[in-house]
mmCIF file of C-alpha atoms in Angstrom:
data_model
loop_
_atom_site.group_PDB
_atom_site.id
_atom_site.type_symbol
_atom_site.label_atom_id
_atom_site.label_comp_id
_atom_site.label_asym_id
_atom_site.label_seq_id
_atom_site.Cartn_x
_atom_site.Cartn_y
_atom_site.Cartn_z
ATOM 1 C CA UNK S 455 -19.529 4.128 -90.639
ATOM 2 C CA UNK S 456 -20.508 3.456 -94.244
ATOM 3 C CA UNK S 457 -21.247 -0.149 -95.144
ATOM 4 C CA UNK S 458 -18.749 -1.993 -97.247
ATOM 5 C CA UNK S 459 -19.435 -4.235 -100.197
ATOM 6 C CA UNK S 460 -18.183 -7.756 -99.522
ATOM 7 C CA UNK S 461 -17.657 -10.846 -101.670
ATOM 8 C CA UNK S 462 -16.151 -14.304 -101.584
ATOM 9 C CA UNK S 463 -15.051 -16.582 -104.403
ATOM 10 C CA UNK S 464 -14.892 -20.224 -103.414
ATOM 11 C CA UNK S 465 -13.106 -22.382 -105.972
ATOM 12 C CA UNK S 466 -13.818 -26.043 -106.440
ATOM 13 C CA UNK S 467 -10.589 -28.088 -106.249
ATOM 14 C CA UNK S 468 -10.508 -28.771 -110.008
ATOM 15 C CA UNK S 469 -10.649 -25.039 -110.832
ATOM 16 C CA UNK S 470 -7.777 -23.894 -108.695
ATOM 17 C CA UNK S 471 -7.840 -20.387 -107.310
ATOM 18 C CA UNK S 472 -7.028 -17.848 -110.031
ATOM 19 C CA UNK S 473 -5.930 -14.486 -108.627
ATOM 20 C CA UNK S 474 -6.929 -12.675 -111.835
ATOM 21 C CA UNK S 475 -10.570 -13.657 -111.361
ATOM 22 C CA UNK S 476 -10.460 -12.590 -107.704
ATOM 23 C CA UNK S 477 -8.970 -9.242 -108.728
ATOM 24 C CA UNK S 478 -11.851 -8.701 -111.168
ATOM 25 C CA UNK S 479 -14.321 -9.397 -108.363
ATOM 26 C CA UNK S 480 -12.524 -6.898 -106.110
ATOM 27 C CA UNK S 481 -12.478 -4.293 -108.891
ATOM 28 C CA UNK S 482 -16.247 -4.745 -109.306
ATOM 29 C CA UNK S 483 -16.736 -4.153 -105.589
ATOM 30 C CA UNK S 484 -14.712 -0.973 -105.907
ATOM 31 C CA UNK S 485 -16.875 0.232 -108.783
ATOM 32 C CA UNK S 486 -20.071 -0.577 -106.891
ATOM 33 C CA UNK S 487 -19.020 1.163 -103.690
ATOM 34 C CA UNK S 488 -16.790 3.939 -104.995
ATOM 35 C CA UNK S 489 -14.051 2.714 -102.646
ATOM 36 C CA UNK S 490 -11.094 0.489 -103.543
ATOM 37 C CA UNK S 491 -11.414 -3.143 -102.484
ATOM 38 C CA UNK S 492 -8.814 -5.428 -100.956
ATOM 39 C CA UNK S 493 -8.312 -9.180 -101.321
ATOM 40 C CA UNK S 494 -7.436 -11.843 -98.767
ATOM 41 C CA UNK S 495 -6.696 -15.430 -99.773
ATOM 42 C CA UNK S 496 -7.941 -17.929 -97.228
ATOM 43 C CA UNK S 497 -7.548 -21.611 -98.050
ATOM 44 C CA UNK S 498 -9.796 -22.448 -101.005
ATOM 45 C CA UNK S 499 -11.357 -18.995 -101.285
ATOM 46 C CA UNK S 500 -10.677 -15.345 -101.933
ATOM 47 C CA UNK S 501 -12.344 -12.802 -99.665
ATOM 48 C CA UNK S 502 -12.820 -9.206 -100.772
ATOM 49 C CA UNK S 503 -14.135 -6.060 -99.119
ATOM 50 C CA UNK S 504 -14.371 -2.475 -100.282
ATOM 51 C CA UNK S 505 -12.940 0.358 -98.224
ATOM 52 C CA UNK S 506 -10.043 -1.691 -96.880
ATOM 53 C CA UNK S 507 -6.300 -1.037 -97.258
ATOM 54 C CA UNK S 508 -5.020 -2.507 -100.526
ATOM 55 C CA UNK S 509 -1.936 -4.121 -98.970
ATOM 56 C CA UNK S 510 -1.796 -6.411 -95.983
ATOM 57 C CA UNK S 511 -5.517 -6.512 -95.267
ATOM 58 C CA UNK S 512 -6.914 -9.714 -93.796
ATOM 59 C CA UNK S 513 -10.508 -10.440 -92.983
ATOM 60 C CA UNK S 514 -11.094 -10.612 -89.226
ATOM 61 C CA UNK S 515 -10.517 -14.080 -87.810
ATOM 62 C CA UNK S 516 -12.279 -15.935 -85.028
ATOM 63 C CA UNK S 517 -10.168 -17.781 -82.475
ATOM 64 C CA UNK S 518 -10.834 -21.071 -84.297
ATOM 65 C CA UNK S 519 -9.621 -19.681 -87.645
ATOM 66 C CA UNK S 520 -12.840 -18.777 -89.457
ATOM 67 C CA UNK S 521 -12.711 -15.540 -91.469
ATOM 68 C CA UNK S 522 -15.575 -13.060 -91.248
ATOM 69 C CA UNK S 523 -16.763 -10.385 -93.663
ATOM 70 C CA UNK S 524 -19.399 -7.997 -92.294
ATOM 71 C CA UNK S 525 -21.275 -5.141 -93.921
ATOM 72 C CA UNK S 526 -23.936 -2.950 -92.371
ATOM 73 C CA UNK S 527 -24.413 -1.819 -88.802
ATOM 74 C CA UNK S 528 -25.625 -2.980 -85.399
ATOM 75 C CA UNK S 529 -28.277 -1.035 -83.553
ATOM 76 C CA UNK S 530 -27.804 -2.862 -80.240
ATOM 77 C CA UNK S 531 -24.019 -2.410 -80.206
ATOM 78 C CA UNK S 532 -23.915 -1.228 -76.556
ATOM 79 C CA UNK S 533 -25.925 -4.198 -75.282
ATOM 80 C CA UNK S 534 -24.019 -6.759 -77.366
ATOM 81 C CA UNK S 535 -20.648 -5.334 -76.320
ATOM 82 C CA UNK S 536 -21.659 -5.521 -72.633
ATOM 83 C CA UNK S 537 -22.880 -9.122 -72.991
ATOM 84 C CA UNK S 538 -19.617 -10.100 -74.701
ATOM 85 C CA UNK S 539 -17.390 -8.138 -72.327
ATOM 86 C CA UNK S 540 -16.066 -5.875 -75.099
ATOM 87 C CA UNK S 541 -15.955 -2.160 -75.715
ATOM 88 C CA UNK S 542 -18.628 -0.822 -78.093
ATOM 89 C CA UNK S 543 -15.771 0.925 -79.897
ATOM 90 C CA UNK S 544 -14.472 -2.506 -80.988
ATOM 91 C CA UNK S 545 -16.605 -2.064 -84.118
ATOM 92 C CA UNK S 546 -19.511 -4.039 -85.504
ATOM 93 C CA UNK S 547 -17.303 -6.482 -87.426
ATOM 94 C CA UNK S 548 -15.341 -7.431 -84.288
ATOM 95 C CA UNK S 549 -18.529 -7.664 -82.237
ATOM 96 C CA UNK S 550 -19.968 -10.026 -84.857
ATOM 97 C CA UNK S 551 -16.827 -12.193 -84.660
ATOM 98 C CA UNK S 552 -17.045 -12.362 -80.868
ATOM 99 C CA UNK S 553 -20.767 -13.102 -81.060
ATOM 100 C CA UNK S 554 -20.140 -15.889 -83.555
ATOM 101 C CA UNK S 555 -17.642 -17.462 -81.157
ATOM 102 C CA UNK S 556 -20.032 -17.126 -78.209
ATOM 103 C CA UNK S 557 -23.419 -17.903 -79.757
ATOM 104 C CA UNK S 558 -22.495 -19.842 -82.891
ATOM 105 C CA UNK S 559 -25.020 -19.691 -85.723
ATOM 106 C CA UNK S 560 -27.518 -18.088 -83.320
ATOM 107 C CA UNK S 561 -25.462 -14.878 -83.501
ATOM 108 C CA UNK S 562 -27.717 -13.412 -86.187
ATOM 109 C CA UNK S 563 -30.723 -13.706 -83.871
ATOM 110 C CA UNK S 564 -28.909 -11.980 -80.981
ATOM 111 C CA UNK S 565 -28.036 -8.906 -83.046
ATOM 112 C CA UNK S 566 -30.338 -6.079 -84.054
ATOM 113 C CA UNK S 567 -29.392 -4.064 -87.087
ATOM 114 C CA UNK S 568 -29.063 -4.154 -90.828
ATOM 115 C CA UNK S 569 -26.191 -6.382 -91.912
ATOM 116 C CA UNK S 570 -25.005 -9.187 -94.145
ATOM 117 C CA UNK S 571 -22.111 -11.548 -93.456
ATOM 118 C CA UNK S 572 -19.900 -14.094 -95.136
ATOM 119 C CA UNK S 573 -18.063 -16.550 -92.899
ATOM 120 C CA UNK S 574 -15.405 -18.824 -94.394
ATOM 121 C CA UNK S 575 -14.606 -22.054 -92.582
ATOM 122 C CA UNK S 576 -11.132 -22.626 -91.153
ATOM 123 C CA UNK S 577 -9.886 -24.300 -94.345
ATOM 124 C CA UNK S 578 -11.774 -21.939 -96.659
ATOM 125 C CA UNK S 579 -13.654 -24.826 -98.297
ATOM 126 C CA UNK S 580 -17.152 -23.654 -97.450
ATOM 127 C CA UNK S 581 -18.984 -20.423 -96.735
ATOM 128 C CA UNK S 582 -21.841 -19.390 -94.503
ATOM 129 C CA UNK S 583 -23.905 -16.501 -95.920
ATOM 130 C CA UNK S 584 -26.368 -14.704 -93.689
ATOM 131 C CA UNK S 585 -28.231 -11.449 -93.357
ATOM 132 C CA UNK S 586 -30.118 -9.792 -90.565
ATOM 133 C CA UNK S 587 -33.657 -11.119 -90.137
ATOM 134 C CA UNK S 588 -35.772 -8.055 -90.997
ATOM 135 C CA UNK S 589 -33.922 -5.526 -93.157
ATOM 136 C CA UNK S 590 -30.516 -6.173 -94.682
ATOM 137 C CA UNK S 591 -28.156 -5.503 -97.562
ATOM 138 C CA UNK S 592 -28.734 -7.951 -100.416
ATOM 139 C CA UNK S 593 -26.881 -11.229 -100.738
ATOM 140 C CA UNK S 594 -26.274 -12.633 -104.210
ATOM 141 C CA UNK S 595 -25.160 -16.227 -104.610
ATOM 142 C CA UNK S 596 -24.181 -18.104 -107.755
ATOM 143 C CA UNK S 597 -22.820 -21.583 -108.366
ATOM 144 C CA UNK S 598 -20.934 -22.569 -111.498
ATOM 145 C CA UNK S 599 -19.149 -25.672 -112.707
ATOM 146 C CA UNK S 600 -18.122 -28.068 -109.932
#
């Protein structure tokens, strides 16, 4: 499976959450990946991923309501799936979600592969950005205004 390009836009309360800006971010992802990108509003943030259906897409959700964006691949998919009691065909994104629920922030140390993730908290007011320890897709972070 080809990796997707992922992004999140977290608005500070004074800025609001302009859809037009989120759509520009999604369009940029589409240009970068050559695949259309979809948007998902989650609390105080917009989540975007390329290669997703334009309508009705939602980022995968953990049982406690966090939203997860995953790009890349797992090399120890079989082992991780067995440890989590899931089928390896569940997909790397779903395995990451289950691992996050089981191992918490340690999930990135339990997985072998090349990946980057964005996890939005339940209310969408903060993000956790992470990438695999050795080799990974790049993560770019910027902070503006508030």
